[in-house]
């Protein structure tokens, strides 16, 4: 018995539906088989960054410093402010011995009054029981003695006011820490010969000591010092595994100063102890805060590279080097790269554009 027309239509529709479903199922299975599931893994964007090999170190700062001691006790008139750079032969302060000046001035006034009396030839000044000739000779002798003493007082007054002159050009400072001598070059040689680590020495003083107390100074005490701001050295102890060489350019940060890394040159390297490596660092570009540095904590960066930075775990090693998997329009693309530098977390690579999505 033939099917009605409505039944034939339903059967044809079912067949078409089944046919289309089979095609979709086969296509889906094929797509799932060929789909690169790595595209669903986490990814990061390649950005400009830095990779560095850094060490913490204790160092002692050295520089050319000339200490000026007070030639006498007295009150100080400070003519140049601290931190000002001055040329050689510049008067930076004047010391006045005010107490002795008062005594000399009093004596000077008394002698001057007596001299004025003699010059006026006041009859009251004539010595008694002598004739006029003898009186004239006595007054002349007394006048000569007074004039000689007044000249001596004038010289003594000059000695009570002494100018402090800089022997060399540099930055003026009114503080000392007792480590200014015997000079940086001798100190560097002595420190390189020490077998003990620098961290074992007491950091005394912890901060510079001011030389002026209520503008008064004692004879023989340090008054000021002139700091040569052209060169600055730091002797530091690095871990024994650090890799540095003489002449190498590195970057150094001063912990606690909140400043950026500064360029330094490795002047000397001494590996006389198995636990540390003693190095001498020279800073060509003097910074204002160098003048108060002595014992200092450092961040020493021996290797510093800037470029396109990606996580190390994104690198895939191949027979010819490294590659990374990046997201492309067609899915995942393997891109060969050259590793310039890396640490435990990041690597600087060449051959990858900034902004590329790198699959981890």
Short mmCIF file of the C-alpha atoms (twelve columns), coordinates in Angstrom:
data_MODEL
# 
_entry.id   MODEL 
# 
loop_
_atom_site.group_PDB 
_atom_site.id 
_atom_site.type_symbol 
_atom_site.label_atom_id 
_atom_site.label_alt_id 
_atom_site.label_comp_id 
_atom_site.label_asym_id 
_atom_site.label_seq_id 
_atom_site.Cartn_x 
_atom_site.Cartn_y 
_atom_site.Cartn_z 
_atom_site.pdbx_PDB_model_num 
ATOM 1   C CA . UNK A 1   0.000   0.000   0.000  1 
ATOM 2   C CA . UNK A 2   1.645   3.239   -1.064 1 
ATOM 3   C CA . UNK A 3   2.481   5.866   1.594  1 
ATOM 4   C CA . UNK A 4   0.476   9.027   1.619  1 
ATOM 5   C CA . UNK A 5   2.203   12.155  0.355  1 
ATOM 6   C CA . UNK A 6   2.685   13.569  3.857  1 
ATOM 7   C CA . UNK A 7   4.508   10.407  4.976  1 
ATOM 8   C CA . UNK A 8   6.817   10.516  1.985  1 
ATOM 9   C CA . UNK A 9   7.742   14.096  2.806  1 
ATOM 10  C CA . UNK A 10  8.570   13.189  6.417  1 
ATOM 11  C CA . UNK A 11  10.726  10.253  5.311  1 
ATOM 12  C CA . UNK A 12  12.608  12.447  2.816  1 
ATOM 13  C CA . UNK A 13  13.189  15.091  5.461  1 
ATOM 14  C CA . UNK A 14  14.488  12.522  7.908  1 
ATOM 15  C CA . UNK A 15  16.880  11.134  5.330  1 
ATOM 16  C CA . UNK A 16  18.176  14.621  4.548  1 
ATOM 17  C CA . UNK A 17  18.549  15.392  8.241  1 
ATOM 18  C CA . UNK A 18  20.398  12.144  8.829  1 
ATOM 19  C CA . UNK A 19  22.670  12.803  5.851  1 
ATOM 20  C CA . UNK A 20  23.499  16.323  6.992  1 
ATOM 21  C CA . UNK A 21  24.084  15.117  10.563 1 
ATOM 22  C CA . UNK A 22  26.515  12.484  9.358  1 
ATOM 23  C CA . UNK A 23  28.403  15.080  7.301  1 
ATOM 24  C CA . UNK A 24  28.572  17.482  10.274 1 
ATOM 25  C CA . UNK A 25  29.682  14.666  12.581 1 
ATOM 26  C CA . UNK A 26  32.422  13.586  10.204 1 
ATOM 27  C CA . UNK A 27  33.563  17.195  9.752  1 
ATOM 28  C CA . UNK A 28  33.562  17.740  13.509 1 
ATOM 29  C CA . UNK A 29  35.575  14.589  14.122 1 
ATOM 30  C CA . UNK A 30  38.040  15.620  11.445 1 
ATOM 31  C CA . UNK A 31  38.328  19.128  12.899 1 
ATOM 32  C CA . UNK A 32  38.854  17.721  16.393 1 
ATOM 33  C CA . UNK A 33  41.538  15.384  15.087 1 
ATOM 34  C CA . UNK A 34  43.415  18.182  13.303 1 
ATOM 35  C CA . UNK A 35  42.794  20.914  15.919 1 
ATOM 36  C CA . UNK A 36  45.940  22.139  17.717 1 
ATOM 37  C CA . UNK A 37  44.857  22.114  21.323 1 
ATOM 38  C CA . UNK A 38  47.953  24.155  22.322 1 
ATOM 39  C CA . UNK A 39  46.105  27.284  21.257 1 
ATOM 40  C CA . UNK A 40  43.946  26.911  24.371 1 
ATOM 41  C CA . UNK A 41  46.939  26.958  26.712 1 
ATOM 42  C CA . UNK A 42  47.790  30.147  28.671 1 
ATOM 43  C CA . UNK A 43  49.769  32.748  26.770 1 
ATOM 44  C CA . UNK A 44  51.602  35.974  27.460 1 
ATOM 45  C CA . UNK A 45  52.488  39.013  25.398 1 
ATOM 46  C CA . UNK A 46  56.140  39.541  24.527 1 
ATOM 47  C CA . UNK A 47  57.246  42.917  25.922 1 
ATOM 48  C CA . UNK A 48  60.384  45.014  26.206 1 
ATOM 49  C CA . UNK A 49  62.126  44.169  29.468 1 
ATOM 50  C CA . UNK A 50  65.450  43.440  31.128 1 
ATOM 51  C CA . UNK A 51  67.238  40.356  32.377 1 
ATOM 52  C CA . UNK A 52  70.073  40.783  34.842 1 
ATOM 53  C CA . UNK A 53  72.466  38.734  36.924 1 
ATOM 54  C CA . UNK A 54  72.681  40.589  40.228 1 
ATOM 55  C CA . UNK A 55  74.436  40.078  43.549 1 
ATOM 56  C CA . UNK A 56  74.175  41.776  46.932 1 
ATOM 57  C CA . UNK A 57  77.436  43.084  48.335 1 
ATOM 58  C CA . UNK A 58  78.973  45.112  51.139 1 
ATOM 59  C CA . UNK A 59  81.359  47.813  49.982 1 
ATOM 60  C CA . UNK A 60  83.483  50.652  51.291 1 
ATOM 61  C CA . UNK A 61  83.587  53.882  49.293 1 
ATOM 62  C CA . UNK A 62  86.875  55.715  48.712 1 
ATOM 63  C CA . UNK A 63  87.702  59.084  47.177 1 
ATOM 64  C CA . UNK A 64  90.394  61.765  47.246 1 
ATOM 65  C CA . UNK A 65  89.820  63.852  50.396 1 
ATOM 66  C CA . UNK A 66  91.981  66.567  51.947 1 
ATOM 67  C CA . UNK A 67  91.215  67.293  55.614 1 
ATOM 68  C CA . UNK A 68  91.843  70.858  56.831 1 
ATOM 69  C CA . UNK A 69  92.644  71.072  60.561 1 
ATOM 70  C CA . UNK A 70  92.093  74.204  62.626 1 
ATOM 71  C CA . UNK A 71  95.407  76.027  63.313 1 
ATOM 72  C CA . UNK A 72  93.965  77.629  66.457 1 
ATOM 73  C CA . UNK A 73  90.917  77.499  68.687 1 
ATOM 74  C CA . UNK A 74  88.143  79.985  68.221 1 
ATOM 75  C CA . UNK A 75  84.955  80.953  66.479 1 
ATOM 76  C CA . UNK A 76  84.466  79.963  62.842 1 
ATOM 77  C CA . UNK A 77  82.998  82.244  60.204 1 
ATOM 78  C CA . UNK A 78  81.809  79.854  57.500 1 
ATOM 79  C CA . UNK A 79  82.177  81.549  54.109 1 
ATOM 80  C CA . UNK A 80  81.289  78.588  51.847 1 
ATOM 81  C CA . UNK A 81  78.296  76.332  52.352 1 
ATOM 82  C CA . UNK A 82  78.589  72.574  52.508 1 
ATOM 83  C CA . UNK A 83  78.382  70.778  49.184 1 
ATOM 84  C CA . UNK A 84  79.658  73.738  47.143 1 
ATOM 85  C CA . UNK A 85  82.428  72.994  44.664 1 
ATOM 86  C CA . UNK A 86  85.301  75.490  44.923 1 
ATOM 87  C CA . UNK A 87  88.594  76.044  43.049 1 
ATOM 88  C CA . UNK A 88  92.020  75.759  44.626 1 
ATOM 89  C CA . UNK A 89  93.230  78.598  46.920 1 
ATOM 90  C CA . UNK A 90  89.681  79.530  47.874 1 
ATOM 91  C CA . UNK A 91  89.014  80.972  51.361 1 
ATOM 92  C CA . UNK A 92  86.204  78.843  52.794 1 
ATOM 93  C CA . UNK A 93  86.275  79.919  56.470 1 
ATOM 94  C CA . UNK A 94  87.898  82.282  58.958 1 
ATOM 95  C CA . UNK A 95  88.821  81.366  62.542 1 
ATOM 96  C CA . UNK A 96  88.805  84.138  65.143 1 
ATOM 97  C CA . UNK A 97  90.313  83.717  68.629 1 
ATOM 98  C CA . UNK A 98  87.874  86.166  70.226 1 
ATOM 99  C CA . UNK A 99  89.050  85.776  73.842 1 
ATOM 100 C CA . UNK A 100 92.669  86.568  73.052 1 
ATOM 101 C CA . UNK A 101 91.561  89.362  70.730 1 
ATOM 102 C CA . UNK A 102 89.770  91.021  73.652 1 
ATOM 103 C CA . UNK A 103 92.924  90.941  75.795 1 
ATOM 104 C CA . UNK A 104 95.094  92.297  73.004 1 
ATOM 105 C CA . UNK A 105 92.581  95.017  72.158 1 
ATOM 106 C CA . UNK A 106 92.440  96.159  75.792 1 
ATOM 107 C CA . UNK A 107 96.242  96.346  75.968 1 
ATOM 108 C CA . UNK A 108 96.330  98.112  72.606 1 
ATOM 109 C CA . UNK A 109 93.879  100.781 73.788 1 
ATOM 110 C CA . UNK A 110 95.848  101.449 76.990 1 
ATOM 111 C CA . UNK A 111 99.139  101.757 75.125 1 
ATOM 112 C CA . UNK A 112 97.576  104.012 72.519 1 
ATOM 113 C CA . UNK A 113 96.255  106.345 75.231 1 
ATOM 114 C CA . UNK A 114 99.723  106.512 76.837 1 
ATOM 115 C CA . UNK A 115 101.284 107.180 73.437 1 
ATOM 116 C CA . UNK A 116 98.835  110.013 72.822 1 
ATOM 117 C CA . UNK A 117 99.768  111.520 76.171 1 
ATOM 118 C CA . UNK A 118 103.466 111.353 75.322 1 
ATOM 119 C CA . UNK A 119 102.956 112.916 71.906 1 
ATOM 120 C CA . UNK A 120 101.031 115.845 73.405 1 
ATOM 121 C CA . UNK A 121 103.928 116.424 75.851 1 
ATOM 122 C CA . UNK A 122 101.543 116.991 78.720 1 
ATOM 123 C CA . UNK A 123 103.532 118.481 81.635 1 
ATOM 124 C CA . UNK A 124 101.808 116.114 83.975 1 
ATOM 125 C CA . UNK A 125 103.634 113.280 82.236 1 
ATOM 126 C CA . UNK A 126 107.114 114.684 83.031 1 
ATOM 127 C CA . UNK A 127 108.979 112.411 85.462 1 
ATOM 128 C CA . UNK A 128 109.729 114.015 88.814 1 
ATOM 129 C CA . UNK A 129 113.209 114.764 90.210 1 
ATOM 130 C CA . UNK A 130 114.850 114.886 86.739 1 
ATOM 131 C CA . UNK A 131 115.735 117.807 84.479 1 
ATOM 132 C CA . UNK A 132 114.101 118.603 81.157 1 
ATOM 133 C CA . UNK A 133 116.788 116.872 79.069 1 
ATOM 134 C CA . UNK A 134 116.498 113.671 81.008 1 
ATOM 135 C CA . UNK A 135 112.687 113.884 80.818 1 
ATOM 136 C CA . UNK A 136 112.782 114.243 77.036 1 
ATOM 137 C CA . UNK A 137 115.074 111.224 76.693 1 
ATOM 138 C CA . UNK A 138 112.867 109.143 79.005 1 
ATOM 139 C CA . UNK A 139 109.740 110.032 77.060 1 
ATOM 140 C CA . UNK A 140 111.440 109.208 73.752 1 
ATOM 141 C CA . UNK A 141 112.526 105.798 75.067 1 
ATOM 142 C CA . UNK A 142 109.045 105.076 76.394 1 
ATOM 143 C CA . UNK A 143 107.521 106.142 73.062 1 
ATOM 144 C CA . UNK A 144 109.826 103.757 71.197 1 
ATOM 145 C CA . UNK A 145 108.925 100.886 73.526 1 
ATOM 146 C CA . UNK A 146 105.195 101.562 73.161 1 
ATOM 147 C CA . UNK A 147 105.408 101.714 69.371 1 
ATOM 148 C CA . UNK A 148 107.279 98.416  69.273 1 
ATOM 149 C CA . UNK A 149 104.649 96.768  71.455 1 
ATOM 150 C CA . UNK A 150 101.812 98.198  69.347 1 
ATOM 151 C CA . UNK A 151 103.437 96.719  66.242 1 
ATOM 152 C CA . UNK A 152 103.695 93.358  68.005 1 
ATOM 153 C CA . UNK A 153 100.030 93.530  69.007 1 
ATOM 154 C CA . UNK A 154 99.045  94.276  65.411 1 
ATOM 155 C CA . UNK A 155 100.874 91.141  64.260 1 
ATOM 156 C CA . UNK A 156 99.301  89.082  67.047 1 
ATOM 157 C CA . UNK A 157 95.857  90.352  66.080 1 
ATOM 158 C CA . UNK A 158 96.484  89.192  62.528 1 
ATOM 159 C CA . UNK A 159 97.434  85.763  63.879 1 
ATOM 160 C CA . UNK A 160 94.138  85.651  65.780 1 
ATOM 161 C CA . UNK A 161 92.234  85.813  62.507 1 
ATOM 162 C CA . UNK A 162 93.304  83.011  60.177 1 
ATOM 163 C CA . UNK A 163 91.837  82.263  56.789 1 
ATOM 164 C CA . UNK A 164 91.284  78.618  55.859 1 
ATOM 165 C CA . UNK A 165 92.285  78.157  52.214 1 
ATOM 166 C CA . UNK A 166 91.590  75.094  50.072 1 
ATOM 167 C CA . UNK A 167 94.791  73.449  48.775 1 
ATOM 168 C CA . UNK A 168 92.954  71.867  45.843 1 
ATOM 169 C CA . UNK A 169 89.693  72.094  43.951 1 
ATOM 170 C CA . UNK A 170 86.730  70.028  45.083 1 
ATOM 171 C CA . UNK A 171 83.537  69.877  47.090 1 
ATOM 172 C CA . UNK A 172 83.566  71.422  50.581 1 
ATOM 173 C CA . UNK A 173 82.267  69.305  53.462 1 
ATOM 174 C CA . UNK A 174 82.081  70.059  57.181 1 
ATOM 175 C CA . UNK A 175 82.125  66.470  58.436 1 
ATOM 176 C CA . UNK A 176 84.627  63.637  58.797 1 
ATOM 177 C CA . UNK A 177 84.441  59.921  59.531 1 
ATOM 178 C CA . UNK A 178 88.084  59.212  60.341 1 
ATOM 179 C CA . UNK A 179 88.669  57.176  57.180 1 
ATOM 180 C CA . UNK A 180 89.905  60.001  54.951 1 
ATOM 181 C CA . UNK A 181 93.579  58.984  55.103 1 
ATOM 182 C CA . UNK A 182 95.909  57.566  53.844 1 
ATOM 183 C CA . UNK A 183 94.239  58.191  50.483 1 
ATOM 184 C CA . UNK A 184 92.216  55.992  48.136 1 
ATOM 185 C CA . UNK A 185 95.054  54.290  46.267 1 
ATOM 186 C CA . UNK A 186 96.863  53.200  49.433 1 
ATOM 187 C CA . UNK A 187 93.563  52.185  51.042 1 
ATOM 188 C CA . UNK A 188 92.622  50.099  47.997 1 
ATOM 189 C CA . UNK A 189 95.931  48.209  48.121 1 
ATOM 190 C CA . UNK A 190 95.505  47.584  51.850 1 
ATOM 191 C CA . UNK A 191 91.938  46.335  51.429 1 
ATOM 192 C CA . UNK A 192 92.923  43.990  48.609 1 
ATOM 193 C CA . UNK A 193 95.503  42.366  50.891 1 
ATOM 194 C CA . UNK A 194 93.067  41.755  53.749 1 
ATOM 195 C CA . UNK A 195 92.084  38.071  54.053 1 
ATOM 196 C CA . UNK A 196 88.937  38.811  56.069 1 
ATOM 197 C CA . UNK A 197 85.613  39.689  54.400 1 
ATOM 198 C CA . UNK A 198 84.567  43.324  54.620 1 
ATOM 199 C CA . UNK A 199 81.332  42.295  56.342 1 
ATOM 200 C CA . UNK A 200 83.364  41.139  59.368 1 
ATOM 201 C CA . UNK A 201 84.558  44.679  60.137 1 
ATOM 202 C CA . UNK A 202 82.479  47.035  62.285 1 
ATOM 203 C CA . UNK A 203 80.954  49.811  60.240 1 
ATOM 204 C CA . UNK A 204 82.222  52.725  62.298 1 
ATOM 205 C CA . UNK A 205 81.154  55.421  62.066 1 
ATOM 206 C CA . UNK A 206 77.690  54.636  60.805 1 
ATOM 207 C CA . UNK A 207 77.290  58.230  59.623 1 
ATOM 208 C CA . UNK A 208 79.584  61.251  59.113 1 
ATOM 209 C CA . UNK A 209 80.485  63.310  62.173 1 
ATOM 210 C CA . UNK A 210 80.015  67.114  61.946 1 
ATOM 211 C CA . UNK A 211 83.122  69.178  62.655 1 
ATOM 212 C CA . UNK A 212 81.497  72.404  63.852 1 
ATOM 213 C CA . UNK A 213 79.700  72.659  67.185 1 
ATOM 214 C CA . UNK A 214 77.979  76.014  67.678 1 
ATOM 215 C CA . UNK A 215 80.526  77.533  65.268 1 
ATOM 216 C CA . UNK A 216 83.405  76.773  67.660 1 
ATOM 217 C CA . UNK A 217 86.517  74.720  66.909 1 
ATOM 218 C CA . UNK A 218 89.561  73.524  68.860 1 
ATOM 219 C CA . UNK A 219 93.118  73.804  67.606 1 
ATOM 220 C CA . UNK A 220 94.280  70.707  65.744 1 
ATOM 221 C CA . UNK A 221 90.752  69.392  65.196 1 
ATOM 222 C CA . UNK A 222 89.326  68.789  61.694 1 
ATOM 223 C CA . UNK A 223 87.471  71.847  60.446 1 
ATOM 224 C CA . UNK A 224 86.522  70.872  56.902 1 
ATOM 225 C CA . UNK A 225 87.569  68.666  54.038 1 
ATOM 226 C CA . UNK A 226 87.760  69.083  50.289 1 
ATOM 227 C CA . UNK A 227 86.436  66.119  48.294 1 
ATOM 228 C CA . UNK A 228 87.695  65.414  44.810 1 
ATOM 229 C CA . UNK A 229 84.504  64.833  42.818 1 
ATOM 230 C CA . UNK A 230 86.221  63.518  39.701 1 
ATOM 231 C CA . UNK A 231 86.795  59.902  40.742 1 
ATOM 232 C CA . UNK A 232 85.011  57.552  43.104 1 
ATOM 233 C CA . UNK A 233 85.949  53.980  44.001 1 
ATOM 234 C CA . UNK A 234 84.120  51.211  45.843 1 
ATOM 235 C CA . UNK A 235 85.842  48.091  47.166 1 
ATOM 236 C CA . UNK A 236 83.263  45.310  47.496 1 
ATOM 237 C CA . UNK A 237 83.023  41.593  48.217 1 
ATOM 238 C CA . UNK A 238 80.997  39.565  45.702 1 
ATOM 239 C CA . UNK A 239 80.024  35.892  46.032 1 
ATOM 240 C CA . UNK A 240 82.712  33.536  44.780 1 
ATOM 241 C CA . UNK A 241 80.447  32.325  41.949 1 
ATOM 242 C CA . UNK A 242 80.196  35.820  40.458 1 
ATOM 243 C CA . UNK A 243 81.726  36.153  37.007 1 
ATOM 244 C CA . UNK A 244 83.575  39.467  36.537 1 
ATOM 245 C CA . UNK A 245 86.808  40.474  34.847 1 
ATOM 246 C CA . UNK A 246 89.115  43.487  34.851 1 
ATOM 247 C CA . UNK A 247 87.866  46.173  32.480 1 
ATOM 248 C CA . UNK A 248 84.291  44.865  32.454 1 
ATOM 249 C CA . UNK A 249 81.491  47.445  32.481 1 
ATOM 250 C CA . UNK A 250 78.781  46.620  35.018 1 
ATOM 251 C CA . UNK A 251 75.901  48.391  36.735 1 
ATOM 252 C CA . UNK A 252 75.722  49.128  40.449 1 
ATOM 253 C CA . UNK A 253 72.861  50.292  42.635 1 
ATOM 254 C CA . UNK A 254 73.231  51.809  46.116 1 
ATOM 255 C CA . UNK A 255 70.674  50.162  48.403 1 
ATOM 256 C CA . UNK A 256 68.662  52.624  50.463 1 
ATOM 257 C CA . UNK A 257 69.236  55.596  48.184 1 
ATOM 258 C CA . UNK A 258 66.397  54.713  45.816 1 
ATOM 259 C CA . UNK A 259 68.440  55.610  42.778 1 
ATOM 260 C CA . UNK A 260 68.775  53.931  39.415 1 
ATOM 261 C CA . UNK A 261 71.644  51.670  38.454 1 
ATOM 262 C CA . UNK A 262 74.909  53.478  37.724 1 
ATOM 263 C CA . UNK A 263 77.679  52.520  35.321 1 
ATOM 264 C CA . UNK A 264 80.913  51.262  36.865 1 
ATOM 265 C CA . UNK A 265 84.142  49.731  35.619 1 
ATOM 266 C CA . UNK A 266 85.893  46.779  37.249 1 
ATOM 267 C CA . UNK A 267 89.410  48.034  38.024 1 
ATOM 268 C CA . UNK A 268 90.805  45.068  39.964 1 
ATOM 269 C CA . UNK A 269 89.708  41.545  40.900 1 
ATOM 270 C CA . UNK A 270 91.261  39.472  43.698 1 
ATOM 271 C CA . UNK A 271 90.121  35.886  44.301 1 
ATOM 272 C CA . UNK A 272 92.247  35.201  47.372 1 
ATOM 273 C CA . UNK A 273 89.443  33.628  49.421 1 
ATOM 274 C CA . UNK A 274 87.168  30.703  48.504 1 
ATOM 275 C CA . UNK A 275 84.065  32.385  49.925 1 
ATOM 276 C CA . UNK A 276 84.178  35.778  48.247 1 
ATOM 277 C CA . UNK A 277 85.584  37.721  45.320 1 
ATOM 278 C CA . UNK A 278 87.006  41.174  46.130 1 
ATOM 279 C CA . UNK A 279 86.628  43.756  43.388 1 
ATOM 280 C CA . UNK A 280 87.507  47.428  42.946 1 
ATOM 281 C CA . UNK A 281 84.847  49.421  41.088 1 
ATOM 282 C CA . UNK A 282 85.511  52.822  39.513 1 
ATOM 283 C CA . UNK A 283 82.669  55.275  38.885 1 
ATOM 284 C CA . UNK A 284 83.478  57.857  36.223 1 
ATOM 285 C CA . UNK A 285 80.264  59.885  36.563 1 
ATOM 286 C CA . UNK A 286 80.331  61.399  40.034 1 
ATOM 287 C CA . UNK A 287 76.963  61.749  41.763 1 
ATOM 288 C CA . UNK A 288 76.188  64.288  44.525 1 
ATOM 289 C CA . UNK A 289 75.325  61.575  47.056 1 
ATOM 290 C CA . UNK A 290 78.767  59.967  46.628 1 
ATOM 291 C CA . UNK A 291 80.343  62.490  49.013 1 
ATOM 292 C CA . UNK A 292 78.611  60.965  52.059 1 
ATOM 293 C CA . UNK A 293 79.010  57.313  51.091 1 
ATOM 294 C CA . UNK A 294 81.394  55.153  53.111 1 
ATOM 295 C CA . UNK A 295 80.061  51.764  54.240 1 
ATOM 296 C CA . UNK A 296 77.363  50.926  51.747 1 
ATOM 297 C CA . UNK A 297 75.132  48.063  50.645 1 
ATOM 298 C CA . UNK A 298 75.258  47.454  46.917 1 
ATOM 299 C CA . UNK A 299 73.331  45.709  44.194 1 
ATOM 300 C CA . UNK A 300 75.959  44.660  41.657 1 
ATOM 301 C CA . UNK A 301 74.614  43.694  38.229 1 
ATOM 302 C CA . UNK A 302 77.285  41.788  36.304 1 
ATOM 303 C CA . UNK A 303 75.079  40.952  33.308 1 
ATOM 304 C CA . UNK A 304 72.410  43.350  32.039 1 
ATOM 305 C CA . UNK A 305 70.430  42.922  28.827 1 
ATOM 306 C CA . UNK A 306 67.399  44.794  27.511 1 
ATOM 307 C CA . UNK A 307 65.143  43.579  24.718 1 
ATOM 308 C CA . UNK A 308 62.094  41.421  23.993 1 
ATOM 309 C CA . UNK A 309 61.484  39.462  27.194 1 
ATOM 310 C CA . UNK A 310 59.456  36.242  27.559 1 
ATOM 311 C CA . UNK A 311 59.137  33.625  30.331 1 
ATOM 312 C CA . UNK A 312 61.755  30.886  30.246 1 
ATOM 313 C CA . UNK A 313 59.078  28.162  30.303 1 
ATOM 314 C CA . UNK A 314 57.856  29.389  26.907 1 
ATOM 315 C CA . UNK A 315 61.146  28.289  25.318 1 
ATOM 316 C CA . UNK A 316 61.192  24.913  23.553 1 
ATOM 317 C CA . UNK A 317 64.599  23.433  22.841 1 
ATOM 318 C CA . UNK A 318 65.251  22.008  19.389 1 
ATOM 319 C CA . UNK A 319 68.207  20.401  17.665 1 
ATOM 320 C CA . UNK A 320 69.282  23.765  16.274 1 
ATOM 321 C CA . UNK A 321 68.491  25.964  19.281 1 
ATOM 322 C CA . UNK A 322 65.228  27.287  20.692 1 
ATOM 323 C CA . UNK A 323 61.755  28.035  19.417 1 
ATOM 324 C CA . UNK A 324 58.530  29.412  20.856 1 
ATOM 325 C CA . UNK A 325 54.924  28.645  19.998 1 
ATOM 326 C CA . UNK A 326 52.974  31.759  19.085 1 
ATOM 327 C CA . UNK A 327 49.330  32.313  18.282 1 
ATOM 328 C CA . UNK A 328 48.727  33.030  14.611 1 
ATOM 329 C CA . UNK A 329 45.715  33.420  12.344 1 
ATOM 330 C CA . UNK A 330 45.928  29.753  11.424 1 
ATOM 331 C CA . UNK A 331 46.425  28.489  14.972 1 
ATOM 332 C CA . UNK A 332 49.804  27.789  16.569 1 
ATOM 333 C CA . UNK A 333 53.009  28.696  14.758 1 
ATOM 334 C CA . UNK A 334 56.471  27.547  15.850 1 
ATOM 335 C CA . UNK A 335 58.911  30.450  15.642 1 
ATOM 336 C CA . UNK A 336 62.691  29.973  16.047 1 
ATOM 337 C CA . UNK A 337 64.407  32.475  18.378 1 
ATOM 338 C CA . UNK A 338 67.919  33.192  19.624 1 
ATOM 339 C CA . UNK A 339 68.371  33.476  23.387 1 
ATOM 340 C CA . UNK A 340 70.555  36.466  24.253 1 
ATOM 341 C CA . UNK A 341 70.386  36.146  28.038 1 
ATOM 342 C CA . UNK A 342 68.234  34.491  30.648 1 
ATOM 343 C CA . UNK A 343 67.802  34.029  34.352 1 
ATOM 344 C CA . UNK A 344 65.606  31.698  36.381 1 
ATOM 345 C CA . UNK A 345 62.341  33.310  35.203 1 
ATOM 346 C CA . UNK A 346 62.819  35.350  32.029 1 
ATOM 347 C CA . UNK A 347 64.835  35.344  28.826 1 
ATOM 348 C CA . UNK A 348 65.786  38.069  26.352 1 
ATOM 349 C CA . UNK A 349 65.335  36.712  22.811 1 
ATOM 350 C CA . UNK A 350 65.999  37.844  19.272 1 
ATOM 351 C CA . UNK A 351 63.628  37.044  16.406 1 
ATOM 352 C CA . UNK A 352 60.358  37.856  18.143 1 
ATOM 353 C CA . UNK A 353 58.283  40.996  17.702 1 
ATOM 354 C CA . UNK A 354 56.918  43.009  20.593 1 
ATOM 355 C CA . UNK A 355 53.244  42.219  21.195 1 
ATOM 356 C CA . UNK A 356 53.403  38.604  19.970 1 
ATOM 357 C CA . UNK A 357 51.221  36.205  21.954 1 
ATOM 358 C CA . UNK A 358 53.555  33.485  23.205 1 
ATOM 359 C CA . UNK A 359 52.083  30.197  24.408 1 
ATOM 360 C CA . UNK A 360 53.444  28.890  27.689 1 
# 
